[in-house]
Amino acid sequence: MFGIGAYEITLLTTMGIAITVALSLNLITGFCGQISLGHAAFYGIGAYCAALMTKAGYPFAFAVVSGAVLSTVFGLIVGLASLRVRDDFLAITTMGAGFLFLGVVGQWDFVGGEMGVAGIPDIGLGKPAFMGLTLLIAGLTIIYSLYLKRSWLGFVFDAVAADEDTARVLGLNVSRYKLVAFAMGTAIAGVAGAFYAHHIRFIDPDSFGFIESISILSMVVIGGIGSVWGVVFAAIVLSLLPQWFQFIDDYKLLVYGGLLFFVMRFSPGGVAEISQKLWSRLRRVKSSPVAGARE
C-alpha cells in the first residue's frame, strides 16, 4: 500500500491506538483535572469485551461499540466512587480500580484467566485497511478533543480542574461534569482497547497492568497536561520507542518514570510548554532583528 511495508503498517497502527488511548486519558486528567492511575483498566475492558464478542461471532463494529459501552459503565462506577475524593486520594482510588480489574480477569476462567484470550479473529479488512481505520479513529479523536477544548463544556472542565470549590460557588454541578469527563474518556479508551485486541490478536492481564497505566499517563504528562497536540506528539514518540529500541520494553517503568521525573522537574507543562516557549522566542527574534543579531 503506497510503498508501505508490513513493519511500517504495524508501527502506524500502534501509533494510532496510542494516540487514541492517550487522548482518552487527557479528557479526564488534562481537561477536567482528575488524576487517574488505573486508566489501563478501561482500555482493557474494551479489549476483553470486543475480543470475546468477535470470538463469539459478532461483527467487529458491534464489538467495538459494546467495548466502549462497557468501559463507560465501569468508568461511571469508578467516577461515582471517586466523587468525594480528589488529588492523591483520587489517584489511589483509580489505581485500586486498575488492580481490581487485573484481579478479576486474572482469576476468571471465562475471560481466559492468567492465560489471556488467544485466537482473536481477523476482522477481514486486511492490515493496510485496518491501519487506515485505526488512524481514522485517532484522527476523529484529535478533532473531537480540539472541538471539546474550545466548547462551553471545555471551559467548564477548565473551571473544575482549576478549583472545584470555586466552580461550585459559581453554580456548576461539579460532580456531574466529573462524571461526564470519566464517561467520555473511558468510552474512547474502550474503543482503543478493542482496536488493540484485534491488532495484537492476543491479550492477557499483563497487557493492561499498572505499567501500562503509567505509560498512558506518561504520554499525557510529557506531552503537556491538557494539550491536544502535545499529547499526540508524546503518544507517537513513546509508542514507537519500544518498537525501535527493544530493551525499553524490559525497562519501561524505569524509562518512563525517568522521563516523568525529568519533565516535572524541568518543564511541568511538557512538550507543549517547551514548544510554546520556543515559538515565543522565535517570534521575538523575528520581530526584532537587532535583538536577534545580538543573540
PDB file of C-alpha atoms in Angstrom:
ATOM      1  CA  MET A   1       0.000   0.000   0.000  1.00  0.00           C
ATOM      2  CA  PHE A   2       1.703   3.172  -1.280  1.00  0.00           C
ATOM      3  CA  GLY A   3       5.082   1.528  -0.737  1.00  0.00           C
ATOM      4  CA  ILE A   4       4.418   0.913   2.970  1.00  0.00           C
ATOM      5  CA  GLY A   5       5.664  -2.447   4.194  1.00  0.00           C
ATOM      6  CA  ALA A   6       4.293  -4.724   6.905  1.00  0.00           C
ATOM      7  CA  TYR A   7       6.628  -3.256   9.532  1.00  0.00           C
ATOM      8  CA  GLU A   8       5.544   0.319   8.816  1.00  0.00           C
ATOM      9  CA  ILE A   9       1.885  -0.735   8.866  1.00  0.00           C
ATOM     10  CA  THR A  10       2.405  -2.243  12.321  1.00  0.00           C
ATOM     11  CA  LEU A  11       4.106   0.933  13.567  1.00  0.00           C
ATOM     12  CA  LEU A  12       1.368   3.203  12.230  1.00  0.00           C
ATOM     13  CA  THR A  13      -1.365   1.018  13.699  1.00  0.00           C
ATOM     14  CA  THR A  14       0.368   1.016  17.083  1.00  0.00           C
ATOM     15  CA  MET A  15       0.772   4.771  16.857  1.00  0.00           C
ATOM     16  CA  GLY A  16      -2.912   5.320  16.071  1.00  0.00           C
ATOM     17  CA  ILE A  17      -4.022   3.216  19.043  1.00  0.00           C
ATOM     18  CA  ALA A  18      -1.586   5.041  21.349  1.00  0.00           C
ATOM     19  CA  ILE A  19      -2.881   8.450  20.241  1.00  0.00           C
ATOM     20  CA  THR A  20      -6.477   7.400  20.886  1.00  0.00           C
ATOM     21  CA  VAL A  21      -5.893   5.983  24.356  1.00  0.00           C
ATOM     22  CA  ALA A  22      -3.616   8.885  25.406  1.00  0.00           C
ATOM     23  CA  LEU A  23      -6.217  11.460  24.363  1.00  0.00           C
ATOM     24  CA  SER A  24      -8.876   9.479  26.231  1.00  0.00           C
ATOM     25  CA  LEU A  25      -6.941   9.960  29.466  1.00  0.00           C
ATOM     26  CA  ASN A  26      -6.269  13.588  28.549  1.00  0.00           C
ATOM     27  CA  LEU A  27     -10.035  14.204  28.600  1.00  0.00           C
ATOM     28  CA  ILE A  28     -10.139  13.080  32.226  1.00  0.00           C
ATOM     29  CA  THR A  29      -6.799  14.269  33.567  1.00  0.00           C
ATOM     30  CA  GLY A  30      -5.868  17.094  31.201  1.00  0.00           C
ATOM     31  CA  PHE A  31      -9.229  18.719  30.637  1.00  0.00           C
ATOM     32  CA  CYS A  32     -11.019  18.029  33.935  1.00  0.00           C
ATOM     33  CA  GLY A  33      -8.073  17.637  36.330  1.00  0.00           C
ATOM     34  CA  GLN A  34      -8.976  14.140  37.572  1.00  0.00           C
ATOM     35  CA  ILE A  35      -5.754  12.157  38.063  1.00  0.00           C
ATOM     36  CA  SER A  36      -6.199   8.521  37.050  1.00  0.00           C
ATOM     37  CA  LEU A  37      -3.564   5.856  37.694  1.00  0.00           C
ATOM     38  CA  GLY A  38      -5.737   2.970  36.542  1.00  0.00           C
ATOM     39  CA  HIS A  39      -6.729   4.037  33.053  1.00  0.00           C
ATOM     40  CA  ALA A  40      -5.365   0.827  31.524  1.00  0.00           C
ATOM     41  CA  ALA A  41      -8.285  -0.989  33.183  1.00  0.00           C
ATOM     42  CA  PHE A  42     -10.819   0.754  30.941  1.00  0.00           C
ATOM     43  CA  TYR A  43      -8.544   0.177  27.969  1.00  0.00           C
ATOM     44  CA  GLY A  44      -8.508  -3.492  28.948  1.00  0.00           C
ATOM     45  CA  ILE A  45     -12.272  -3.728  29.444  1.00  0.00           C
ATOM     46  CA  GLY A  46     -12.804  -2.577  25.871  1.00  0.00           C
ATOM     47  CA  ALA A  47     -10.184  -5.035  24.632  1.00  0.00           C
ATOM     48  CA  TYR A  48     -11.598  -8.040  26.504  1.00  0.00           C
ATOM     49  CA  CYS A  49     -15.194  -7.253  25.617  1.00  0.00           C
ATOM     50  CA  ALA A  50     -14.503  -6.775  21.906  1.00  0.00           C
ATOM     51  CA  ALA A  51     -12.227  -9.825  21.707  1.00  0.00           C
ATOM     52  CA  LEU A  52     -14.756 -12.140  23.341  1.00  0.00           C
ATOM     53  CA  MET A  53     -17.595 -10.824  21.196  1.00  0.00           C
ATOM     54  CA  THR A  54     -15.798 -11.281  17.880  1.00  0.00           C
ATOM     55  CA  LYS A  55     -14.743 -14.761  19.005  1.00  0.00           C
ATOM     56  CA  ALA A  56     -18.429 -15.452  19.633  1.00  0.00           C
ATOM     57  CA  GLY A  57     -19.225 -14.398  16.066  1.00  0.00           C
ATOM     58  CA  TYR A  58     -20.424 -10.833  16.490  1.00  0.00           C
ATOM     59  CA  PRO A  59     -19.403  -8.182  13.913  1.00  0.00           C
ATOM     60  CA  PHE A  60     -16.346  -6.085  14.725  1.00  0.00           C
ATOM     61  CA  ALA A  61     -18.278  -2.796  14.693  1.00  0.00           C
ATOM     62  CA  PHE A  62     -20.781  -4.144  17.218  1.00  0.00           C
ATOM     63  CA  ALA A  63     -17.926  -5.476  19.361  1.00  0.00           C
ATOM     64  CA  VAL A  64     -16.195  -2.068  19.362  1.00  0.00           C
ATOM     65  CA  VAL A  65     -19.394  -0.279  20.401  1.00  0.00           C
ATOM     66  CA  SER A  66     -20.034  -2.887  23.112  1.00  0.00           C
ATOM     67  CA  GLY A  67     -16.495  -2.459  24.432  1.00  0.00           C
ATOM     68  CA  ALA A  68     -16.958   1.309  24.558  1.00  0.00           C
ATOM     69  CA  VAL A  69     -20.295   0.993  26.367  1.00  0.00           C
ATOM     70  CA  LEU A  70     -18.957  -1.487  28.932  1.00  0.00           C
ATOM     71  CA  SER A  71     -15.901   0.700  29.573  1.00  0.00           C
ATOM     72  CA  THR A  72     -18.213   3.682  30.051  1.00  0.00           C
ATOM     73  CA  VAL A  73     -20.349   1.800  32.572  1.00  0.00           C
ATOM     74  CA  PHE A  74     -17.308   0.860  34.644  1.00  0.00           C
ATOM     75  CA  GLY A  75     -15.937   4.379  34.193  1.00  0.00           C
ATOM     76  CA  LEU A  76     -19.127   5.822  35.668  1.00  0.00           C
ATOM     77  CA  ILE A  77     -18.936   3.370  38.579  1.00  0.00           C
ATOM     78  CA  VAL A  78     -15.361   4.409  39.343  1.00  0.00           C
ATOM     79  CA  GLY A  79     -16.320   8.032  38.794  1.00  0.00           C
ATOM     80  CA  LEU A  80     -19.171   7.768  41.310  1.00  0.00           C
ATOM     81  CA  ALA A  81     -16.827   6.160  43.826  1.00  0.00           C
ATOM     82  CA  SER A  82     -14.347   8.979  43.275  1.00  0.00           C
ATOM     83  CA  LEU A  83     -16.703  11.952  43.621  1.00  0.00           C
ATOM     84  CA  ARG A  84     -15.834  12.618  47.252  1.00  0.00           C
ATOM     85  CA  VAL A  85     -12.080  12.337  46.832  1.00  0.00           C
ATOM     86  CA  ARG A  86      -9.534  14.388  44.952  1.00  0.00           C
ATOM     87  CA  ASP A  87      -5.834  14.745  44.220  1.00  0.00           C
ATOM     88  CA  ASP A  88      -3.772  11.945  45.817  1.00  0.00           C
ATOM     89  CA  PHE A  89      -6.839  10.081  47.102  1.00  0.00           C
ATOM     90  CA  LEU A  90      -8.393  10.121  43.634  1.00  0.00           C
ATOM     91  CA  ALA A  91      -5.186   8.731  42.143  1.00  0.00           C
ATOM     92  CA  ILE A  92      -5.153   5.924  44.729  1.00  0.00           C
ATOM     93  CA  THR A  93      -8.828   5.144  44.093  1.00  0.00           C
ATOM     94  CA  THR A  94      -8.327   4.808  40.336  1.00  0.00           C
ATOM     95  CA  MET A  95      -5.168   2.769  40.897  1.00  0.00           C
ATOM     96  CA  GLY A  96      -7.215   0.441  43.106  1.00  0.00           C
ATOM     97  CA  ALA A  97      -9.776   0.083  40.308  1.00  0.00           C
ATOM     98  CA  GLY A  98      -6.959  -0.941  37.975  1.00  0.00           C
ATOM     99  CA  PHE A  99      -5.728  -3.622  40.370  1.00  0.00           C
ATOM    100  CA  LEU A 100      -9.308  -4.835  40.867  1.00  0.00           C
ATOM    101  CA  PHE A 101      -9.676  -5.280  37.106  1.00  0.00           C
ATOM    102  CA  LEU A 102      -6.431  -7.279  36.960  1.00  0.00           C
ATOM    103  CA  GLY A 103      -7.559  -9.472  39.834  1.00  0.00           C
ATOM    104  CA  VAL A 104     -10.900 -10.242  38.200  1.00  0.00           C
ATOM    105  CA  VAL A 105      -9.644 -11.056  34.694  1.00  0.00           C
ATOM    106  CA  GLY A 106      -6.677 -12.949  36.113  1.00  0.00           C
ATOM    107  CA  GLN A 107      -8.892 -15.293  38.122  1.00  0.00           C
ATOM    108  CA  TRP A 108     -11.964 -15.522  35.905  1.00  0.00           C
ATOM    109  CA  ASP A 109     -11.697 -18.516  33.571  1.00  0.00           C
ATOM    110  CA  PHE A 110     -14.461 -17.113  31.356  1.00  0.00           C
ATOM    111  CA  VAL A 111     -12.034 -14.479  30.081  1.00  0.00           C
ATOM    112  CA  GLY A 112      -9.036 -16.787  29.974  1.00  0.00           C
ATOM    113  CA  GLY A 113      -7.603 -16.120  33.412  1.00  0.00           C
ATOM    114  CA  GLU A 114      -3.848 -15.636  33.545  1.00  0.00           C
ATOM    115  CA  MET A 115      -3.528 -17.280  30.123  1.00  0.00           C
ATOM    116  CA  GLY A 116      -5.488 -14.471  28.477  1.00  0.00           C
ATOM    117  CA  VAL A 117      -7.530 -14.572  25.291  1.00  0.00           C
ATOM    118  CA  ALA A 118      -5.852 -16.065  22.230  1.00  0.00           C
ATOM    119  CA  GLY A 119      -7.116 -16.663  18.714  1.00  0.00           C
ATOM    120  CA  ILE A 120      -8.864 -13.305  18.380  1.00  0.00           C
ATOM    121  CA  PRO A 121     -10.272 -13.455  14.838  1.00  0.00           C
ATOM    122  CA  ASP A 122      -9.122 -11.291  11.972  1.00  0.00           C
ATOM    123  CA  ILE A 123     -11.892  -8.871  11.062  1.00  0.00           C
ATOM    124  CA  GLY A 124     -11.316  -9.419   7.354  1.00  0.00           C
ATOM    125  CA  LEU A 125     -10.215  -5.936   6.314  1.00  0.00           C
ATOM    126  CA  GLY A 126      -6.552  -6.722   5.799  1.00  0.00           C
ATOM    127  CA  LYS A 127      -3.724  -4.993   7.663  1.00  0.00           C
ATOM    128  CA  PRO A 128      -3.496  -1.867   5.449  1.00  0.00           C
ATOM    129  CA  ALA A 129      -7.234  -1.175   5.747  1.00  0.00           C
ATOM    130  CA  PHE A 130      -7.181  -1.885   9.486  1.00  0.00           C
ATOM    131  CA  MET A 131      -4.287   0.569   9.822  1.00  0.00           C
ATOM    132  CA  GLY A 132      -6.296   3.173   7.916  1.00  0.00           C
ATOM    133  CA  LEU A 133      -9.312   2.612  10.157  1.00  0.00           C
ATOM    134  CA  THR A 134      -7.147   2.900  13.271  1.00  0.00           C
ATOM    135  CA  LEU A 135      -5.631   6.180  12.066  1.00  0.00           C
ATOM    136  CA  LEU A 136      -9.126   7.439  11.182  1.00  0.00           C
ATOM    137  CA  ILE A 137     -10.304   6.769  14.735  1.00  0.00           C
ATOM    138  CA  ALA A 138      -7.199   8.550  16.071  1.00  0.00           C
ATOM    139  CA  GLY A 139      -7.884  11.497  13.756  1.00  0.00           C
ATOM    140  CA  LEU A 140     -11.514  11.715  14.860  1.00  0.00           C
ATOM    141  CA  THR A 141     -10.376  11.622  18.495  1.00  0.00           C
ATOM    142  CA  ILE A 142      -7.994  14.521  17.816  1.00  0.00           C
ATOM    143  CA  ILE A 143     -10.753  16.538  16.126  1.00  0.00           C
ATOM    144  CA  TYR A 144     -13.178  15.813  18.956  1.00  0.00           C
ATOM    145  CA  SER A 145     -10.589  16.802  21.582  1.00  0.00           C
ATOM    146  CA  LEU A 146      -9.840  20.084  19.801  1.00  0.00           C
ATOM    147  CA  TYR A 147     -13.556  20.832  19.464  1.00  0.00           C
ATOM    148  CA  LEU A 148     -14.257  19.951  23.092  1.00  0.00           C
ATOM    149  CA  LYS A 149     -11.376  22.099  24.334  1.00  0.00           C
ATOM    150  CA  ARG A 150     -12.893  25.167  22.635  1.00  0.00           C
ATOM    151  CA  SER A 151     -16.514  24.392  23.530  1.00  0.00           C
ATOM    152  CA  TRP A 152     -18.505  25.569  26.539  1.00  0.00           C
ATOM    153  CA  LEU A 153     -18.013  22.137  28.101  1.00  0.00           C
ATOM    154  CA  GLY A 154     -14.254  22.538  27.724  1.00  0.00           C
ATOM    155  CA  PHE A 155     -14.410  25.816  29.650  1.00  0.00           C
ATOM    156  CA  VAL A 156     -16.480  24.127  32.354  1.00  0.00           C
ATOM    157  CA  PHE A 157     -13.882  21.360  32.598  1.00  0.00           C
ATOM    158  CA  ASP A 158     -11.170  24.023  32.909  1.00  0.00           C
ATOM    159  CA  ALA A 159     -13.059  25.617  35.794  1.00  0.00           C
ATOM    160  CA  VAL A 160     -13.447  22.273  37.587  1.00  0.00           C
ATOM    161  CA  ALA A 161      -9.765  21.442  37.043  1.00  0.00           C
ATOM    162  CA  ALA A 162      -8.621  24.847  38.284  1.00  0.00           C
ATOM    163  CA  ASP A 163     -10.652  24.935  41.508  1.00  0.00           C
ATOM    164  CA  GLU A 164     -13.580  22.664  42.325  1.00  0.00           C
ATOM    165  CA  ASP A 165     -14.741  24.773  45.279  1.00  0.00           C
ATOM    166  CA  THR A 166     -14.845  27.971  43.231  1.00  0.00           C
ATOM    167  CA  ALA A 167     -16.669  26.127  40.449  1.00  0.00           C
ATOM    168  CA  ARG A 168     -19.337  25.062  42.962  1.00  0.00           C
ATOM    169  CA  VAL A 169     -19.694  28.641  44.200  1.00  0.00           C
ATOM    170  CA  LEU A 170     -20.290  29.708  40.603  1.00  0.00           C
ATOM    171  CA  GLY A 171     -23.184  27.255  40.443  1.00  0.00           C
ATOM    172  CA  LEU A 172     -21.562  24.462  38.455  1.00  0.00           C
ATOM    173  CA  ASN A 173     -22.568  20.892  39.225  1.00  0.00           C
ATOM    174  CA  VAL A 174     -19.005  19.640  39.687  1.00  0.00           C
ATOM    175  CA  SER A 175     -19.989  16.026  40.325  1.00  0.00           C
ATOM    176  CA  ARG A 176     -21.978  15.860  37.107  1.00  0.00           C
ATOM    177  CA  TYR A 177     -19.158  17.236  34.973  1.00  0.00           C
ATOM    178  CA  LYS A 178     -16.575  14.964  36.565  1.00  0.00           C
ATOM    179  CA  LEU A 179     -18.783  12.005  35.662  1.00  0.00           C
ATOM    180  CA  VAL A 180     -19.182  13.330  32.117  1.00  0.00           C
ATOM    181  CA  ALA A 181     -15.393  13.514  31.778  1.00  0.00           C
ATOM    182  CA  PHE A 182     -14.992   9.968  33.099  1.00  0.00           C
ATOM    183  CA  ALA A 183     -17.703   8.690  30.755  1.00  0.00           C
ATOM    184  CA  MET A 184     -16.192  10.281  27.653  1.00  0.00           C
ATOM    185  CA  GLY A 185     -12.622   9.323  28.479  1.00  0.00           C
ATOM    186  CA  THR A 186     -13.382   5.722  29.354  1.00  0.00           C
ATOM    187  CA  ALA A 187     -15.603   5.267  26.283  1.00  0.00           C
ATOM    188  CA  ILE A 188     -12.753   6.309  23.983  1.00  0.00           C
ATOM    189  CA  ALA A 189     -10.352   4.108  25.959  1.00  0.00           C
ATOM    190  CA  GLY A 190     -12.703   1.190  25.334  1.00  0.00           C
ATOM    191  CA  VAL A 191     -12.616   1.860  21.594  1.00  0.00           C
ATOM    192  CA  ALA A 192      -8.810   1.974  21.671  1.00  0.00           C
ATOM    193  CA  GLY A 193      -8.758  -1.310  23.606  1.00  0.00           C
ATOM    194  CA  ALA A 194     -10.981  -3.005  21.031  1.00  0.00           C
ATOM    195  CA  PHE A 195      -8.613  -1.983  18.239  1.00  0.00           C
ATOM    196  CA  TYR A 196      -5.595  -3.056  20.279  1.00  0.00           C
ATOM    197  CA  ALA A 197      -7.039  -6.531  20.843  1.00  0.00           C
ATOM    198  CA  HIS A 198      -7.683  -7.047  17.139  1.00  0.00           C
ATOM    199  CA  HIS A 199      -4.309  -5.609  16.200  1.00  0.00           C
ATOM    200  CA  ILE A 200      -2.321  -7.899  18.519  1.00  0.00           C
ATOM    201  CA  ARG A 201      -4.925 -10.716  18.412  1.00  0.00           C
ATOM    202  CA  PHE A 202      -3.861 -11.894  21.858  1.00  0.00           C
ATOM    203  CA  ILE A 203      -4.457 -10.211  25.206  1.00  0.00           C
ATOM    204  CA  ASP A 204      -3.731 -11.127  28.821  1.00  0.00           C
ATOM    205  CA  PRO A 205      -3.882  -9.276  32.163  1.00  0.00           C
ATOM    206  CA  ASP A 206      -0.251  -8.127  31.844  1.00  0.00           C
ATOM    207  CA  SER A 207      -1.230  -6.121  28.751  1.00  0.00           C
ATOM    208  CA  PHE A 208      -3.254  -3.763  30.966  1.00  0.00           C
ATOM    209  CA  GLY A 209      -1.304  -3.672  34.205  1.00  0.00           C
ATOM    210  CA  PHE A 210      -0.024  -0.768  36.277  1.00  0.00           C
ATOM    211  CA  ILE A 211       2.938  -0.284  33.955  1.00  0.00           C
ATOM    212  CA  GLU A 212       0.553   0.305  31.045  1.00  0.00           C
ATOM    213  CA  SER A 213      -1.366   2.874  33.104  1.00  0.00           C
ATOM    214  CA  ILE A 214       1.900   4.678  33.811  1.00  0.00           C
ATOM    215  CA  SER A 215       2.792   4.524  30.115  1.00  0.00           C
ATOM    216  CA  ILE A 216      -0.502   6.176  29.163  1.00  0.00           C
ATOM    217  CA  LEU A 217      -0.128   8.785  31.914  1.00  0.00           C
ATOM    218  CA  SER A 218       3.421   9.479  30.701  1.00  0.00           C
ATOM    219  CA  MET A 219       2.089  10.350  27.258  1.00  0.00           C
ATOM    220  CA  VAL A 220      -0.254  12.900  28.799  1.00  0.00           C
ATOM    221  CA  VAL A 221       2.239  14.441  31.222  1.00  0.00           C
ATOM    222  CA  ILE A 222       5.200  14.515  28.834  1.00  0.00           C
ATOM    223  CA  GLY A 223       3.033  15.903  26.047  1.00  0.00           C
ATOM    224  CA  GLY A 224       1.575  18.547  28.332  1.00  0.00           C
ATOM    225  CA  ILE A 225      -1.469  18.022  30.549  1.00  0.00           C
ATOM    226  CA  GLY A 226      -4.475  19.436  28.718  1.00  0.00           C
ATOM    227  CA  SER A 227      -2.643  19.960  25.428  1.00  0.00           C
ATOM    228  CA  VAL A 228      -4.032  18.049  22.454  1.00  0.00           C
ATOM    229  CA  TRP A 229      -1.114  18.299  20.032  1.00  0.00           C
ATOM    230  CA  GLY A 230       1.466  17.846  22.781  1.00  0.00           C
ATOM    231  CA  VAL A 231      -0.175  14.601  23.889  1.00  0.00           C
ATOM    232  CA  VAL A 232      -0.388  13.426  20.260  1.00  0.00           C
ATOM    233  CA  PHE A 233       3.336  14.072  19.823  1.00  0.00           C
ATOM    234  CA  ALA A 234       4.238  12.273  23.066  1.00  0.00           C
ATOM    235  CA  ALA A 235       1.977   9.335  22.195  1.00  0.00           C
ATOM    236  CA  ILE A 236       3.696   8.935  18.836  1.00  0.00           C
ATOM    237  CA  VAL A 237       7.205   9.063  20.299  1.00  0.00           C
ATOM    238  CA  LEU A 238       6.562   6.901  23.368  1.00  0.00           C
ATOM    239  CA  SER A 239       4.631   4.272  21.408  1.00  0.00           C
ATOM    240  CA  LEU A 240       7.376   3.966  18.812  1.00  0.00           C
ATOM    241  CA  LEU A 241      10.344   3.928  21.212  1.00  0.00           C
ATOM    242  CA  PRO A 242       9.795   0.282  22.301  1.00  0.00           C
ATOM    243  CA  GLN A 243       9.481  -0.669  18.627  1.00  0.00           C
ATOM    244  CA  TRP A 244      12.802   0.986  17.778  1.00  0.00           C
ATOM    245  CA  PHE A 245      14.653   0.016  20.962  1.00  0.00           C
ATOM    246  CA  GLN A 246      13.546  -3.389  22.195  1.00  0.00           C
ATOM    247  CA  PHE A 247      15.269  -3.082  25.585  1.00  0.00           C
ATOM    248  CA  ILE A 248      12.808  -0.341  26.582  1.00  0.00           C
ATOM    249  CA  ASP A 249      10.055  -2.964  26.863  1.00  0.00           C
ATOM    250  CA  ASP A 250      12.017  -4.628  29.672  1.00  0.00           C
ATOM    251  CA  TYR A 251      12.660  -1.340  31.484  1.00  0.00           C
ATOM    252  CA  LYS A 252       9.507   0.578  30.546  1.00  0.00           C
ATOM    253  CA  LEU A 253       8.659   1.617  34.102  1.00  0.00           C
ATOM    254  CA  LEU A 254      12.233   2.846  34.665  1.00  0.00           C
ATOM    255  CA  VAL A 255      12.451   4.738  31.364  1.00  0.00           C
ATOM    256  CA  TYR A 256       9.001   6.313  31.528  1.00  0.00           C
ATOM    257  CA  GLY A 257       9.392   7.063  35.227  1.00  0.00           C
ATOM    258  CA  GLY A 258      12.662   8.831  34.493  1.00  0.00           C
ATOM    259  CA  LEU A 259      11.049  10.839  31.714  1.00  0.00           C
ATOM    260  CA  LEU A 260       8.194  11.813  34.025  1.00  0.00           C
ATOM    261  CA  PHE A 261      10.641  12.968  36.699  1.00  0.00           C
ATOM    262  CA  PHE A 262      12.668  14.957  34.175  1.00  0.00           C
ATOM    263  CA  VAL A 263       9.604  16.677  32.695  1.00  0.00           C
ATOM    264  CA  MET A 264       8.004  17.504  36.045  1.00  0.00           C
ATOM    265  CA  ARG A 265      11.316  18.864  37.356  1.00  0.00           C
ATOM    266  CA  PHE A 266      12.359  20.991  34.402  1.00  0.00           C
ATOM    267  CA  SER A 267       9.204  21.593  32.330  1.00  0.00           C
ATOM    268  CA  PRO A 268       5.924  20.784  34.127  1.00  0.00           C
ATOM    269  CA  GLY A 269       3.994  21.835  31.029  1.00  0.00           C
ATOM    270  CA  GLY A 270       5.680  19.130  28.975  1.00  0.00           C
ATOM    271  CA  VAL A 271       6.329  19.330  25.254  1.00  0.00           C
ATOM    272  CA  ALA A 272       3.516  21.861  24.840  1.00  0.00           C
ATOM    273  CA  GLU A 273       5.226  24.305  27.213  1.00  0.00           C
ATOM    274  CA  ILE A 274       8.639  23.837  25.584  1.00  0.00           C
ATOM    275  CA  SER A 275       7.243  24.365  22.078  1.00  0.00           C
ATOM    276  CA  GLN A 276       5.307  27.435  23.215  1.00  0.00           C
ATOM    277  CA  LYS A 277       8.430  28.979  24.723  1.00  0.00           C
ATOM    278  CA  LEU A 278      10.437  28.253  21.573  1.00  0.00           C
ATOM    279  CA  TRP A 279       7.715  29.723  19.371  1.00  0.00           C
ATOM    280  CA  SER A 280       7.509  32.876  21.521  1.00  0.00           C
ATOM    281  CA  ARG A 281      11.268  33.241  21.393  1.00  0.00           C
ATOM    282  CA  LEU A 282      11.321  32.841  17.607  1.00  0.00           C
ATOM    283  CA  ARG A 283       8.586  35.451  17.245  1.00  0.00           C
ATOM    284  CA  ARG A 284      10.512  37.918  19.394  1.00  0.00           C
ATOM    285  CA  VAL A 285      13.671  37.330  17.388  1.00  0.00           C
ATOM    286  CA  LYS A 286      11.803  37.703  14.109  1.00  0.00           C
ATOM    287  CA  SER A 287      10.083  40.911  15.189  1.00  0.00           C
ATOM    288  CA  SER A 288      13.336  42.387  16.495  1.00  0.00           C
ATOM    289  CA  PRO A 289      16.184  41.843  14.005  1.00  0.00           C
ATOM    290  CA  VAL A 290      18.578  43.892  16.109  1.00  0.00           C
ATOM    291  CA  ALA A 291      17.889  41.864  19.218  1.00  0.00           C
ATOM    292  CA  GLY A 292      18.136  38.695  17.182  1.00  0.00           C
ATOM    293  CA  ALA A 293      21.524  39.777  15.852  1.00  0.00           C
ATOM    294  CA  ARG A 294      22.809  40.445  19.365  1.00  0.00           C
ATOM    295  CA  GLU A 295      21.729  36.998  20.463  1.00  0.00           C
TER     296      GLU A 295
END
